[in-house]
Amino acid sequence: MATNKEELSLLGVIGSPFVCRVQIALKLKGIEYKFLQENMANKSELLLKYNPVHKKIPVFVHNEKPIAESLIIIEYIDETWNQNPILPSHPYQKALARFWSKFIDDKVVGAAWKAFMTVDEKEREKNTEEVLEALQFLENEIKDKFFGGEEIGLVDIAAVFIAFWVPIFQEIGGLRLFPSDKFPKLYEWSQELINHPVVKEVLPPRDPVFAFFKARYESLVASK
Ligand SMILES: N[C@@H](CCC(=O)N[C@@H](CS)C(=O)NCC(=O)O)C(=O)O
């Protein structure tokens, strides 16, 4: 547990899947922290100071020491606070968890975003195909309730983007990014995840997130 001496803060915005990942990890550990709301249209001095390389959120700050990149932050949290482990202890299982969470960032996040944020039909199709191909690997990978087994682990946290954000992009963009008939196991997993009490508490309310991305999509369509 964080002691009184620890100063913990998280720079982020509500509605970011990467920030949400860190919030899930902190909640699973039962760690209290201060949430510092960032303004992405006018990034704060603090963000530029703490993440001068990427200038992105989330940034987790532990006693004035900043850490960037959601998956790296989660590993740091897991190594710093032992309760409710997020990564497996066995080196091989740990390597697999890292492999699949990186796979989600490399193969799903970018392609899903590109499929959604374009009006070019060819781009949509190409990126949708990439997402479907990647999701098939994940569909084959689920053996238990969660990727982490009976409990939520690193891959589940990384994949919250698939469970919560991808269906929003799918609906707004009229895409077939995450069809439940094609990925029944992944769909069932996604429902378990978003209804898990910890995740449910941390997830942003769907309606404003939906409205935010819809407005972005409509302005993209209008600009073409
Ligand atoms: N790989 C990073 C991605 C973080 C990211 O893309 N954050 C977005 C918000 S959702 C951001 O800060 N964007 C600001 C920018 O690109 O200037 C992570 O996992 O933390």
Short mmCIF file of N, CA and C in Angstrom, two decimals, residues 49-112:
data_model
loop_
_atom_site.label_atom_id
_atom_site.label_comp_id
_atom_site.label_asym_id
_atom_site.label_seq_id
_atom_site.Cartn_x
_atom_site.Cartn_y
_atom_site.Cartn_z
N LYS A 49 7.34 18.97 -19.02
CA LYS A 49 8.52 18.70 -18.19
C LYS A 49 8.67 17.20 -17.91
N TYR A 50 7.53 16.55 -17.62
CA TYR A 50 7.60 15.16 -17.22
C TYR A 50 7.68 14.17 -18.39
N ASN A 51 7.17 14.57 -19.54
CA ASN A 51 7.26 13.67 -20.70
C ASN A 51 7.72 14.47 -21.93
N PRO A 52 8.98 15.00 -21.85
CA PRO A 52 9.45 15.86 -22.94
C PRO A 52 9.64 15.09 -24.24
N VAL A 53 9.80 13.80 -24.16
CA VAL A 53 10.06 13.00 -25.37
C VAL A 53 8.79 12.88 -26.21
N HIS A 54 7.74 12.36 -25.61
CA HIS A 54 6.51 12.11 -26.38
C HIS A 54 5.43 13.16 -26.14
N LYS A 55 5.52 13.85 -25.00
CA LYS A 55 4.51 14.88 -24.65
C LYS A 55 3.11 14.28 -24.62
N LYS A 56 3.04 13.04 -24.15
CA LYS A 56 1.75 12.34 -24.14
C LYS A 56 1.36 11.96 -22.73
N ILE A 57 0.06 11.76 -22.56
CA ILE A 57 -0.44 11.20 -21.31
C ILE A 57 -0.72 9.71 -21.57
N PRO A 58 -0.67 8.88 -20.55
CA PRO A 58 -0.49 9.17 -19.13
C PRO A 58 0.97 9.35 -18.73
N VAL A 59 1.13 10.14 -17.65
CA VAL A 59 2.40 10.16 -16.93
C VAL A 59 2.06 9.90 -15.47
N PHE A 60 2.76 8.95 -14.89
CA PHE A 60 2.57 8.63 -13.47
C PHE A 60 3.76 9.23 -12.74
N VAL A 61 3.47 9.94 -11.66
CA VAL A 61 4.56 10.60 -10.93
C VAL A 61 4.60 10.06 -9.50
N HIS A 62 5.73 9.43 -9.16
CA HIS A 62 5.91 8.84 -7.84
C HIS A 62 7.00 9.62 -7.13
N ASN A 63 6.60 10.35 -6.10
CA ASN A 63 7.56 11.20 -5.37
C ASN A 63 8.42 12.02 -6.33
N GLU A 64 7.72 12.70 -7.22
CA GLU A 64 8.35 13.62 -8.21
C GLU A 64 9.15 12.91 -9.30
N LYS A 65 9.12 11.58 -9.30
CA LYS A 65 9.81 10.86 -10.38
C LYS A 65 8.78 10.44 -11.43
N PRO A 66 8.87 11.00 -12.64
CA PRO A 66 7.87 10.69 -13.67
C PRO A 66 8.16 9.40 -14.44
N ILE A 67 7.10 8.73 -14.81
CA ILE A 67 7.20 7.53 -15.67
C ILE A 67 6.15 7.68 -16.75
N ALA A 68 6.57 7.48 -18.00
CA ALA A 68 5.63 7.59 -19.12
C ALA A 68 5.43 6.22 -19.77
N GLU A 69 4.44 6.15 -20.62
CA GLU A 69 4.05 4.95 -21.38
C GLU A 69 3.26 3.99 -20.49
N SER A 70 1.99 3.83 -20.86
CA SER A 70 1.06 3.10 -19.98
C SER A 70 1.55 1.71 -19.57
N LEU A 71 2.08 0.93 -20.52
CA LEU A 71 2.46 -0.44 -20.17
C LEU A 71 3.68 -0.45 -19.23
N ILE A 72 4.55 0.53 -19.42
CA ILE A 72 5.72 0.63 -18.55
C ILE A 72 5.30 1.10 -17.16
N ILE A 73 4.35 2.01 -17.13
CA ILE A 73 3.83 2.49 -15.83
C ILE A 73 3.21 1.31 -15.06
N ILE A 74 2.46 0.49 -15.77
CA ILE A 74 1.79 -0.65 -15.09
C ILE A 74 2.84 -1.60 -14.50
N GLU A 75 3.88 -1.86 -15.27
CA GLU A 75 4.93 -2.74 -14.74
C GLU A 75 5.59 -2.12 -13.51
N TYR A 76 5.79 -0.81 -13.57
CA TYR A 76 6.40 -0.11 -12.43
C TYR A 76 5.50 -0.24 -11.19
N ILE A 77 4.23 -0.02 -11.40
CA ILE A 77 3.27 -0.12 -10.29
C ILE A 77 3.29 -1.54 -9.72
N ASP A 78 3.30 -2.52 -10.61
CA ASP A 78 3.26 -3.91 -10.17
C ASP A 78 4.52 -4.29 -9.38
N GLU A 79 5.64 -3.74 -9.79
CA GLU A 79 6.89 -4.06 -9.09
C GLU A 79 7.03 -3.29 -7.79
N THR A 80 6.38 -2.14 -7.72
CA THR A 80 6.52 -1.30 -6.53
C THR A 80 5.55 -1.72 -5.42
N TRP A 81 4.36 -2.12 -5.80
CA TRP A 81 3.36 -2.56 -4.82
C TRP A 81 2.99 -4.02 -5.13
N ASN A 82 3.24 -4.88 -4.16
CA ASN A 82 3.15 -6.32 -4.44
C ASN A 82 1.75 -6.90 -4.43
N GLN A 83 0.82 -6.24 -3.73
CA GLN A 83 -0.51 -6.85 -3.59
C GLN A 83 -1.20 -6.98 -4.96
N ASN A 84 -2.03 -7.98 -5.07
CA ASN A 84 -2.80 -8.24 -6.31
C ASN A 84 -1.93 -8.15 -7.57
N PRO A 85 -1.02 -9.12 -7.74
CA PRO A 85 -0.09 -9.05 -8.87
C PRO A 85 -0.78 -8.93 -10.22
N ILE A 86 -0.18 -8.16 -11.09
CA ILE A 86 -0.73 -7.94 -12.44
C ILE A 86 0.05 -8.76 -13.47
N LEU A 87 1.35 -8.85 -13.30
CA LEU A 87 2.15 -9.71 -14.18
C LEU A 87 2.39 -11.05 -13.50
N PRO A 88 2.46 -12.12 -14.30
CA PRO A 88 2.77 -13.43 -13.71
C PRO A 88 4.18 -13.42 -13.12
N SER A 89 4.42 -14.29 -12.13
CA SER A 89 5.76 -14.31 -11.53
C SER A 89 6.73 -15.15 -12.36
N HIS A 90 6.22 -16.16 -13.05
CA HIS A 90 7.11 -17.02 -13.83
C HIS A 90 7.66 -16.25 -15.05
N PRO A 91 8.99 -16.31 -15.25
CA PRO A 91 9.58 -15.53 -16.34
C PRO A 91 8.95 -15.80 -17.71
N TYR A 92 8.62 -17.06 -17.96
CA TYR A 92 8.07 -17.36 -19.29
C TYR A 92 6.66 -16.75 -19.45
N GLN A 93 5.83 -16.94 -18.40
CA GLN A 93 4.47 -16.38 -18.45
C GLN A 93 4.53 -14.86 -18.51
N LYS A 94 5.51 -14.30 -17.82
CA LYS A 94 5.69 -12.85 -17.82
C LYS A 94 6.06 -12.37 -19.24
N ALA A 95 6.96 -13.11 -19.87
CA ALA A 95 7.37 -12.75 -21.23
C ALA A 95 6.17 -12.80 -22.18
N LEU A 96 5.33 -13.82 -22.00
CA LEU A 96 4.14 -13.94 -22.86
C LEU A 96 3.19 -12.77 -22.65
N ALA A 97 3.01 -12.40 -21.38
CA ALA A 97 2.10 -11.27 -21.08
C ALA A 97 2.63 -9.99 -21.73
N ARG A 98 3.95 -9.81 -21.69
CA ARG A 98 4.55 -8.63 -22.33
C ARG A 98 4.39 -8.70 -23.85
N PHE A 99 4.58 -9.90 -24.36
CA PHE A 99 4.45 -10.08 -25.82
C PHE A 99 3.05 -9.67 -26.29
N TRP A 100 2.01 -10.20 -25.61
CA TRP A 100 0.64 -9.95 -26.08
C TRP A 100 0.19 -8.51 -25.81
N SER A 101 0.69 -7.92 -24.75
CA SER A 101 0.27 -6.53 -24.53
C SER A 101 0.94 -5.62 -25.56
N LYS A 102 2.18 -5.94 -25.92
CA LYS A 102 2.85 -5.16 -26.97
C LYS A 102 2.16 -5.42 -28.33
N PHE A 103 1.76 -6.64 -28.52
CA PHE A 103 1.04 -7.00 -29.75
C PHE A 103 -0.23 -6.13 -29.91
N ILE A 104 -0.92 -5.93 -28.80
CA ILE A 104 -2.14 -5.11 -28.84
C ILE A 104 -1.80 -3.69 -29.28
N ASP A 105 -0.74 -3.14 -28.72
CA ASP A 105 -0.34 -1.79 -29.13
C ASP A 105 0.14 -1.75 -30.57
N ASP A 106 0.92 -2.75 -30.96
CA ASP A 106 1.50 -2.74 -32.31
C ASP A 106 0.49 -3.06 -33.41
N LYS A 107 -0.42 -3.97 -33.12
CA LYS A 107 -1.27 -4.51 -34.19
C LYS A 107 -2.73 -4.08 -34.13
N VAL A 108 -3.20 -3.70 -32.95
CA VAL A 108 -4.64 -3.37 -32.86
C VAL A 108 -4.88 -1.87 -32.72
N VAL A 109 -4.17 -1.25 -31.78
CA VAL A 109 -4.49 0.15 -31.44
C VAL A 109 -4.38 1.07 -32.66
N GLY A 110 -3.23 1.03 -33.32
CA GLY A 110 -3.01 1.93 -34.46
C GLY A 110 -3.96 1.64 -35.60
N ALA A 111 -4.13 0.37 -35.92
CA ALA A 111 -4.98 0.00 -37.06
C ALA A 111 -6.44 0.35 -36.79
N ALA A 112 -6.91 0.12 -35.57
CA ALA A 112 -8.31 0.44 -35.24
C ALA A 112 -8.53 1.95 -35.34
#
